[in-house]
Structure formats: C-alpha cells, structure tokens
CSV table of C-alpha atoms in Angstrom, one decimal:
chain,number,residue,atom,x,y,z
A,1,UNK,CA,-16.0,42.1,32.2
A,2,UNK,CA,-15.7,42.5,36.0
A,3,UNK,CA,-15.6,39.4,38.3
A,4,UNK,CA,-16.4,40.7,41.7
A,5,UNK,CA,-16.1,37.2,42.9
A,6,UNK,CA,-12.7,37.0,42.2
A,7,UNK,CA,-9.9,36.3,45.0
A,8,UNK,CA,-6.2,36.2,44.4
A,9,UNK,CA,-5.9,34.2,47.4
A,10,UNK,CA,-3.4,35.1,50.3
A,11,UNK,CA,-0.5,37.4,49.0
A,12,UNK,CA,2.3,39.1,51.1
A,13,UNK,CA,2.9,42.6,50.7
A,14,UNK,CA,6.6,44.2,51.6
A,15,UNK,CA,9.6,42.8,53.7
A,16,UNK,CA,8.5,44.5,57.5
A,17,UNK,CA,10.2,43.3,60.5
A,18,UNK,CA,13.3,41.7,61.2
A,19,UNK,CA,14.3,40.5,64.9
A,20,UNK,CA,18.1,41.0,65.7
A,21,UNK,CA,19.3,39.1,68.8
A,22,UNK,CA,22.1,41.2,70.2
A,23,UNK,CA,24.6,40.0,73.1
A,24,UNK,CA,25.4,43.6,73.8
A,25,UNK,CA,21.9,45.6,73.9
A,26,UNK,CA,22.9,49.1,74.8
A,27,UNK,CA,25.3,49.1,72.3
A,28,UNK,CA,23.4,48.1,69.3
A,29,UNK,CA,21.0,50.7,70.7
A,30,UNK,CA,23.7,53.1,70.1
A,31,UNK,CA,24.5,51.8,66.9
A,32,UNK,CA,20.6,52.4,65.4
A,33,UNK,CA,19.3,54.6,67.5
A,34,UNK,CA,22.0,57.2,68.1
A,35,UNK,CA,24.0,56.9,65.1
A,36,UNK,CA,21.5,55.6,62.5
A,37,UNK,CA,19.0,57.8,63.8
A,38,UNK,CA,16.1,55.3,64.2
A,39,UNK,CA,13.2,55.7,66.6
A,40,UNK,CA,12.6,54.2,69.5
A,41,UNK,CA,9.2,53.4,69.6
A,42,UNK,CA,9.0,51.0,72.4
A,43,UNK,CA,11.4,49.0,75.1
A,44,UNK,CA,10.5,46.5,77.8
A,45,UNK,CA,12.1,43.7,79.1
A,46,UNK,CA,15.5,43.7,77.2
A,47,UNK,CA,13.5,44.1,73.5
A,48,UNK,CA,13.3,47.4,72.1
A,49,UNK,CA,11.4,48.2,68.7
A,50,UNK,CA,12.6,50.3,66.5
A,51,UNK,CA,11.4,52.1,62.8
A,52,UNK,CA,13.2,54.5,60.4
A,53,UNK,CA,11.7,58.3,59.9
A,54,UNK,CA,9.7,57.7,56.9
A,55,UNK,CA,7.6,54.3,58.8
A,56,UNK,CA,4.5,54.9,60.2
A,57,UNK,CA,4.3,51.4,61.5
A,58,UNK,CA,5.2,50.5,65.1
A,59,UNK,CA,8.9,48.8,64.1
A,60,UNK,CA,10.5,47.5,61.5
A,61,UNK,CA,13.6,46.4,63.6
A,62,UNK,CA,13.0,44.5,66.9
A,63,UNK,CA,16.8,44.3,68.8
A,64,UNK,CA,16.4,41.4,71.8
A,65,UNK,CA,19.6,41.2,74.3
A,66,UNK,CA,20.2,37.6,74.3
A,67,UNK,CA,23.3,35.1,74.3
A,68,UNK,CA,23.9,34.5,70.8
A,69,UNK,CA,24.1,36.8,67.4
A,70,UNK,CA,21.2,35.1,65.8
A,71,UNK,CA,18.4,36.1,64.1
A,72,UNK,CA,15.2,35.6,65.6
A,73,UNK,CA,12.6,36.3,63.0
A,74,UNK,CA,12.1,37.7,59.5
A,75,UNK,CA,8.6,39.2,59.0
A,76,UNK,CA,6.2,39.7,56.4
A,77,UNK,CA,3.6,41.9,56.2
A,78,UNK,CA,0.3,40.2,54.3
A,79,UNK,CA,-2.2,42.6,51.8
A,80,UNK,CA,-5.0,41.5,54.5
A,81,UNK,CA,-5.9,40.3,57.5
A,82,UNK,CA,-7.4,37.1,56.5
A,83,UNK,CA,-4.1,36.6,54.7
A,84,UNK,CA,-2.5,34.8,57.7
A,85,UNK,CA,-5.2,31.9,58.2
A,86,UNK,CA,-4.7,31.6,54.6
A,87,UNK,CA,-1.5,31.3,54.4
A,88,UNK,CA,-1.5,29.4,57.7
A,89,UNK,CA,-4.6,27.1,55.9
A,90,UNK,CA,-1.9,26.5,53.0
A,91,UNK,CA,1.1,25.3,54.9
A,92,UNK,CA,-0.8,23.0,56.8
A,93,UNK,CA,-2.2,21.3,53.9
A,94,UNK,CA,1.5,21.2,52.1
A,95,UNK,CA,2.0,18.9,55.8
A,96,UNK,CA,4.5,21.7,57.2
A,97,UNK,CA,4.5,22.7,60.8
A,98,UNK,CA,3.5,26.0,62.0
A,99,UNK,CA,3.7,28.2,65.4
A,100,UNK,CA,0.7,30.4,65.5
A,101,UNK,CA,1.2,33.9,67.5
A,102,UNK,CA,-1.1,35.4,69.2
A,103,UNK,CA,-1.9,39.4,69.2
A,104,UNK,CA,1.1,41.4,71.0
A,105,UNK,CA,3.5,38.7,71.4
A,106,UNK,CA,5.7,40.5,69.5
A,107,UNK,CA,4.7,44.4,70.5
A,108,UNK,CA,2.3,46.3,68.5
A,109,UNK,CA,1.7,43.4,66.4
A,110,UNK,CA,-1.5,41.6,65.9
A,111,UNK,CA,-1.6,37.7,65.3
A,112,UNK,CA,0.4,35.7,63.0
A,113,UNK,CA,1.7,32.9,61.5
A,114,UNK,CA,5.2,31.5,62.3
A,115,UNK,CA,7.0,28.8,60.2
A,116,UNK,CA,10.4,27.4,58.6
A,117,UNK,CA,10.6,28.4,54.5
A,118,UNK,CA,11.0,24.6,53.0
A,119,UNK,CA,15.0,24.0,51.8
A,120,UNK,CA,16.4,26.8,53.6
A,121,UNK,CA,15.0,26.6,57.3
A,122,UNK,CA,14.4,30.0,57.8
A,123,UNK,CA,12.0,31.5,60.0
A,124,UNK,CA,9.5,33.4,58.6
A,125,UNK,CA,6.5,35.0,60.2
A,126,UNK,CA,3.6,37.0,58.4
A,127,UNK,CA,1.2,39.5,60.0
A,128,UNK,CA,-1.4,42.0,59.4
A,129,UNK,CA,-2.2,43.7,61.8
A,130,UNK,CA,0.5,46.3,63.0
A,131,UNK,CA,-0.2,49.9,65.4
A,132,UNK,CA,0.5,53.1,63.9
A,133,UNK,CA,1.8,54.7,66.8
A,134,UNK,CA,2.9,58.9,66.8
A,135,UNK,CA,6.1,59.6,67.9
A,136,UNK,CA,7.0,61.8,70.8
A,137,UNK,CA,6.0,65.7,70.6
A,138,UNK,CA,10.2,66.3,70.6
A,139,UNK,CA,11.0,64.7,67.4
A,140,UNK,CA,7.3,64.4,65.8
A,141,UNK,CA,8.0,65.6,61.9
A,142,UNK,CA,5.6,68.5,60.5
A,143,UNK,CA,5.6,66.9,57.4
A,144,UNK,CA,2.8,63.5,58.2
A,145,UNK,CA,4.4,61.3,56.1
A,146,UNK,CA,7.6,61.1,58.5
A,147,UNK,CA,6.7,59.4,62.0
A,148,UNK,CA,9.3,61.9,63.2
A,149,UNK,CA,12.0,64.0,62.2
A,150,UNK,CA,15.2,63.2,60.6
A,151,UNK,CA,18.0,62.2,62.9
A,152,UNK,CA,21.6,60.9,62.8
A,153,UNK,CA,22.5,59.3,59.5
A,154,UNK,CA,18.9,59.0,58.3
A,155,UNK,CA,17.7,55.7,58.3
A,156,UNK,CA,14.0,56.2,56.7
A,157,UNK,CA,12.9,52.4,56.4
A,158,UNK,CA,13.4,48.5,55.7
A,159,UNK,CA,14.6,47.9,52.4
A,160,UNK,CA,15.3,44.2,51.7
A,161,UNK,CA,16.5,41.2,53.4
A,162,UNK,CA,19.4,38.7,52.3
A,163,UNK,CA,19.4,35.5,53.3
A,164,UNK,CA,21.7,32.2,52.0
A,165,UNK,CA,21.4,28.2,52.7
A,166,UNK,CA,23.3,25.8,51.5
A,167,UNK,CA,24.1,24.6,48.1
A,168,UNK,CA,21.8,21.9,48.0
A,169,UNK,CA,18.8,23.8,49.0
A,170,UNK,CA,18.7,27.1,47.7
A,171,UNK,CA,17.0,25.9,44.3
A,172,UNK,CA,14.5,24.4,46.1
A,173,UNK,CA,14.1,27.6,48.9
A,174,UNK,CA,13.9,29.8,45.8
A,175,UNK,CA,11.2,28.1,43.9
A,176,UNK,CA,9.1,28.0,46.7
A,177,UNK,CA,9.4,31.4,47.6
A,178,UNK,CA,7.4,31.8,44.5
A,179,UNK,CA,5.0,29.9,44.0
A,180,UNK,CA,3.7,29.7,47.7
A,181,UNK,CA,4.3,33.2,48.6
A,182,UNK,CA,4.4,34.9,45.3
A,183,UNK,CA,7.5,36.7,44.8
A,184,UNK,CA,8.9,37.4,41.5
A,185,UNK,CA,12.4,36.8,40.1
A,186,UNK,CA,13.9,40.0,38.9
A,187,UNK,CA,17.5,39.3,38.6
A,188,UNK,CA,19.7,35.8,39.3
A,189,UNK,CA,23.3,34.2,38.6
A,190,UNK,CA,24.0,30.5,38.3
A,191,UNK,CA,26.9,28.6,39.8
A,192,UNK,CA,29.8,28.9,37.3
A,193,UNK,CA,31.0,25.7,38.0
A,194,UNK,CA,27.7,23.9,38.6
A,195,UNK,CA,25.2,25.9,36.3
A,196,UNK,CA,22.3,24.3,37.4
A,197,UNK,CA,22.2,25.7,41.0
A,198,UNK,CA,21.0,28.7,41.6
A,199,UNK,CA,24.1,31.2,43.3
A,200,UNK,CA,21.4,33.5,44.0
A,201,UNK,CA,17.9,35.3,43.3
A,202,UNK,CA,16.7,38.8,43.8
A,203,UNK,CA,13.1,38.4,44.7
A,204,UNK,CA,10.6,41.2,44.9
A,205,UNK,CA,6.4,41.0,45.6
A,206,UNK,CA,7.0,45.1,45.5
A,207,UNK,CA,8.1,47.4,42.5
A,208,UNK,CA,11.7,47.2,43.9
A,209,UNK,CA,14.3,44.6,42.2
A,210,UNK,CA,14.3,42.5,45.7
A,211,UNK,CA,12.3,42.6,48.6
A,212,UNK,CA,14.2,39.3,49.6
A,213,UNK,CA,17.4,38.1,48.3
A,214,UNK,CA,18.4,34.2,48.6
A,215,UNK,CA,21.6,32.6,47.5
A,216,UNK,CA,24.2,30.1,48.2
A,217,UNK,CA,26.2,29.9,51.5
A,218,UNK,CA,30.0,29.6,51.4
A,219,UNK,CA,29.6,27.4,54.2
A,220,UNK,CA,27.0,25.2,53.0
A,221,UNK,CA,25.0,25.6,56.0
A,222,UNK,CA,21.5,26.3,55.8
A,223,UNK,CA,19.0,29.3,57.6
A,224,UNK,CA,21.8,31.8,56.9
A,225,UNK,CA,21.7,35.5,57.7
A,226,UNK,CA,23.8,37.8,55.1
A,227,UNK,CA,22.5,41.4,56.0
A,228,UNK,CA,19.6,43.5,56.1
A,229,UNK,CA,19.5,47.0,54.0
A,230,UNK,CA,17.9,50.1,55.6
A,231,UNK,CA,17.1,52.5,52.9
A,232,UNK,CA,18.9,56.3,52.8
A,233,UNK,CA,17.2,59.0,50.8
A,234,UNK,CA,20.4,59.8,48.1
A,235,UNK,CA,24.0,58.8,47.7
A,236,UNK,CA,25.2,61.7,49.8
A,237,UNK,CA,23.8,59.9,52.6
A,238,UNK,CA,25.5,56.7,52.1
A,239,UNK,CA,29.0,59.0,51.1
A,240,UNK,CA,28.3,61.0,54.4
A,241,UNK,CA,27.3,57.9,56.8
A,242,UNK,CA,30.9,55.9,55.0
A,243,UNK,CA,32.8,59.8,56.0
A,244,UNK,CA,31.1,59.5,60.0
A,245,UNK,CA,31.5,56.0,60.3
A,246,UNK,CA,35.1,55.1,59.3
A,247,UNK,CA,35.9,57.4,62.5
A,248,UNK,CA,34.5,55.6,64.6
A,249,UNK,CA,35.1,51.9,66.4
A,250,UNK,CA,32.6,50.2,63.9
A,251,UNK,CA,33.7,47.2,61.7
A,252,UNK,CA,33.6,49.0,58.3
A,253,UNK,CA,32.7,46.3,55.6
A,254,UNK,CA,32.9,47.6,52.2
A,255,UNK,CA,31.6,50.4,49.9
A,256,UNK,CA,31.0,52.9,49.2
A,257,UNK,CA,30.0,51.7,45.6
A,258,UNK,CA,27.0,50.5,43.2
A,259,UNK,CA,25.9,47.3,42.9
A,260,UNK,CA,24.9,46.9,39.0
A,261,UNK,CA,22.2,43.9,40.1
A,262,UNK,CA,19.3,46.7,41.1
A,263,UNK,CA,21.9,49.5,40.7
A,264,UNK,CA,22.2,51.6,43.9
A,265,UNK,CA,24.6,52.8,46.1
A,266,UNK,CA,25.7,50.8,49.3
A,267,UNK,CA,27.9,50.5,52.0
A,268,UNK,CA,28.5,47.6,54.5
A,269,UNK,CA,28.9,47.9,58.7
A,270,UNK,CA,27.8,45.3,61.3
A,271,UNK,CA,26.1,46.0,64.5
A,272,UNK,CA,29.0,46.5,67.2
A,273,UNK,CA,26.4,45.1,70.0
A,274,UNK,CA,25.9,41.8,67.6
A,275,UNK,CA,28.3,41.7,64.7
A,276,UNK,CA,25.1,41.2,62.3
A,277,UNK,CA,25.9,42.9,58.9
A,278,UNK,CA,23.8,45.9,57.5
A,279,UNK,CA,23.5,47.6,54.6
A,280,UNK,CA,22.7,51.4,53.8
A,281,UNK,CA,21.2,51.7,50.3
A,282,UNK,CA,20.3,53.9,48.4
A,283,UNK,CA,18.9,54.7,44.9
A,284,UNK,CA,17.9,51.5,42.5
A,285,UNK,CA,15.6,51.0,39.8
A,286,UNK,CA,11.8,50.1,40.0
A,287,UNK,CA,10.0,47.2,37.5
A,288,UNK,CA,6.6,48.2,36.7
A,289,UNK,CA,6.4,46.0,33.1
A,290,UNK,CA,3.7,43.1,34.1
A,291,UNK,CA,5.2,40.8,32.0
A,292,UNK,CA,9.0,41.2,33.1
A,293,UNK,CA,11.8,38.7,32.1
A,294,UNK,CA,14.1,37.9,35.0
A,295,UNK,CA,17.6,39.2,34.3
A,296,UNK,CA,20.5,36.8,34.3
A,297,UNK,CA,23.7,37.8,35.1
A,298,UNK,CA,26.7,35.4,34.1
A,299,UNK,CA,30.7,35.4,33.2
A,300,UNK,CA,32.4,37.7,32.6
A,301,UNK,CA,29.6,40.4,33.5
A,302,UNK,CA,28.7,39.0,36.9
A,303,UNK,CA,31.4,40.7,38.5
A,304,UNK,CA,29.9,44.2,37.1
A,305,UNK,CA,26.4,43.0,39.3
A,306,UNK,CA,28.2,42.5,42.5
A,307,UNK,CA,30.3,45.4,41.8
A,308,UNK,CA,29.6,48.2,39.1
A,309,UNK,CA,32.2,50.8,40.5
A,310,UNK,CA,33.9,51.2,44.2
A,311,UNK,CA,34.8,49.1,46.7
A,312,UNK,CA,35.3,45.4,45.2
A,313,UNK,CA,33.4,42.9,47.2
A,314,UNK,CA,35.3,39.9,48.4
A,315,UNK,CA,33.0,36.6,47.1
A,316,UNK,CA,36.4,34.1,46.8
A,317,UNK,CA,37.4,31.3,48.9
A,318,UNK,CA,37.3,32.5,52.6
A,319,UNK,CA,36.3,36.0,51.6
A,320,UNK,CA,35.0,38.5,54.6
A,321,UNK,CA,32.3,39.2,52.3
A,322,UNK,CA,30.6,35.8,52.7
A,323,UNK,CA,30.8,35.6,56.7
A,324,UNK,CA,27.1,34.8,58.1
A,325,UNK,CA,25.2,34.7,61.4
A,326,UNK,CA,22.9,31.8,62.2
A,327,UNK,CA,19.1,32.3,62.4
A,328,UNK,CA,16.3,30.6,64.8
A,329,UNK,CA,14.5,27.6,64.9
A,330,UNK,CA,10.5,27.0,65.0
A,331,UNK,CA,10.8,27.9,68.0
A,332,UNK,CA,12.4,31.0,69.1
C-alpha cells in the first residue's frame, strides 16, 4: 500500500566539508593541492576551497590561514533543502543553541545550520544547497564524472571524519548522533577496563562502515579532532603515495596497512602547514543488509580491528597515535 503522505523527517546524507585552519597557508596548499592533487576551486581572502577529482561539488575541504591548528567546521550535507529548518526546528526545541548561516558565507554554499553535537562540543554545520562548478579547460576530465583530471597522488573525495571527546561524554555524543541525526552503528569496542563506555563507534548514514567515527580521547578533553580520510581509488595508490611521501619533509604517521574495523588500506601524514592528521584510504566493505547488527570488536581481537596487517598503530599510554588538534566553538 503506498503512503504518499509519508515524511521521514530531516535526514543527513554524506560527510561533505570539513574546514582546516592552517597557520602556514601556502604550505598546506602545497601539501593538497600540489602533492595530493586536489583542485582548487576557489581562493579569496586567505581561504581556499578545495575538492578531490571524482567531486562535482564546489569543495569538500575549505583550508583558512589563521593562528591556531584548529578545526573550524565539520559539515554535513542534508537529503533536501528543507532539511536544514528542520533540523534547525529540532535543536531548538531539544533547548540547544544554534548559529544560522546565511547563503555564501562559506563559498559556494547555500544556507545552513551551525551548532555544538551535545556531549562532545563539536561543531557541526549541515547544508543543502552546494554549486557544482566545472573546473578549468586545462585539467577538465573527458570522462563527466571526474570534475577534472587525475593529478598528483589522487585524492578523488571525502571519505569519513574521526572525531574523539572525552571519556565521560562520548556515550552520550554517540547516542545522539543517532537518534537526532540518524546514523547507524556499524562497528564499536568498549573500554576494556570500564566496559560500559563506549572506546569508540563507527557511524555511517551511507553504505560505507563510517561516515563519522567517535571515540574516546586520551586526554579526556572534549571537541577533539583525530583525522580526516580522503579516499584513493586502490591500494597501489596508498603503497605509491607511502613510496612519494617518505621522501619528502612530511611527518609520516603510520601505514601502510589494513585496518580489519571496515577493512581497507591506510596510511597516516599531517598537513605540514597545520600538523592536522590525514588519512589516505582505500578499499573497505559496503553494508547494504537493512537490518544489520553492529559489530563489536573486543579482547583479544581488538587489536586485529585497529590493525589487521602492517604498520602497528600506537593506542598505549602517551602513544603518537592518539595526539589531537582542538576544534571551534559556536562561534568560529
């Protein structure tokens, strides 16, 4: 029987943006745009906008030259325009305070809604409304799926964010990311030694494992920044970009190797304008079963999720592996 009536209400439909301030501009330009091989679609007034070869959109990475290696902004894209005073409708009535911006604030972006996820302090913002600009005649791709050609290391788009917040919150962070903005729990781990806090969930509103990732902070500080992942087509590309980039005067993290939580390929750098940590990934399973089961991983196997073979991520006390950068406020 159909129900034409019928309205799922506000739901948000990929990760999209994320704003990276950047004390050193030009050379986190370098970093993305030269080595990377992102586009740049736009740049005024110390912000330049950025998108991989396979995004359409007008940017999924913003980079803004400022003081301090923060980030600014994690954004959301919504299934439709009316989303956003929905979703803005919603938070106000929970009694949360939210910043409403206004059509090209941030470039090529219509209006949207800005606000701090409950627990965590994190500063979300979901749009619409985004231009679809073609790129320059000299690297415009034959192939109209591509916004241009393939360049440099072959960044094709935003994969998933990972954020962390303190112990005390992230249960509470976590649980609202899904039942206020719908994401589903694909995969999580507990604290060993204090089982009933969550250590950290892989969260997905796409086919993909994790759209957003949120776990526990070594620090016990909340609105924590762990990395963003920019998506490579194959394993090659992460092997070739780990060959390039060891030669160069970049803070190699770790990898290459597989993660068995969502199984593919990765390898950690950080920005040398900003220090902020990025992932290339590649590879990973899709969940397409309506009625999935989270997956937990736990002792002894948990280490086989961080790590299923390569370069053994550092997770104990003090570990490099853990370091964070700080995000914004309300108000940038």
């Amino acid at each position: 029987m159909t129900q034409p009536d019928y309205d799922p209400g506000p739901q948000v439909a990929h990760a999209g943006t994320i704003d990276l301030g950047t004390p050193d501009l030009e050379r986190s330009l370098w970093f993305f745009r030269d080595l990377l091989g992102m586009e740049v679609v736009e740049q005024v007034d110390g912000v330049a906008y950025l998108r991989g070869y396979q995004e359409l959109v007008h940017h999924s990475l913003v980079l803004t030259q400022q003081d301090e290696a923060r980030v600014n902004s994690y954004g959301f894209r919504v299934k439709r325009r009316q989303d956003v005073e929905l979703f803005n409708k919603q938070f106000e009535d929970q009694g949360m305070k939210t910043v409403e911006l206004s059509s090209g604030q941030e470039a090529g972006r219509g209006e949207a809604v800005r606000f701090l996820v409950p627990g965590s302090e994190h500063p979300f913002e979901l749009y619409y409304d985004i231009d679809k600009p073609l790129a320059d005649e000299s690297i415009r791709s034959k192939m109209p799926s591509n916004s241009s050609r393939r360049r440099g290391l072959g960044v094709r788009r935003l994969d998933h964010i990972n954020l962390q917040t303190s112990p005390a919150t992230v249960n509470q962070a976590e649980s609202w990311l899904r039942t206020e903005l719908g994401f589903r729990r694909r995969e999580f781990a507990r604290l060993p030694q204090a089982p009933d806090i969550m250590l950290a969930s892989w969260l997905s509103v796409t086919s993909q494992v994790h759209d957003l990732a949120i776990g526990v902070s070594a620090e016990g500080q909340n609105a924590q920044f762990h990395h963003v992942a920019f998506n490579v087509e194959n394993f090659h590309d992460v092997l070739t970009a780990a060959d390039e980039i060891r030669d160069l005067d970049i803070a190699y993290g770790h990898g290459p190797g597989k993660h068995g939580i969502g199984q593919a390929m990765y390898l950690y750098v950080h920005d040398p304008g900003s220090g902020h940590r990025i992932e290339l990934y590649s590879g990973g399973y899709h969940i397409f079963d309506p009625d999935w089961q989270a997956l937990e991983w736990k002792l002894p196997e948990l280490e086989y999720g961080q790590t299923w073979y390569g370069d053994v991520l550092d997770v104990g006390p003090g570990g490099a592996f853990l370091s964070t950068s700080p995000s914004a406020g309300l108000v940038r």
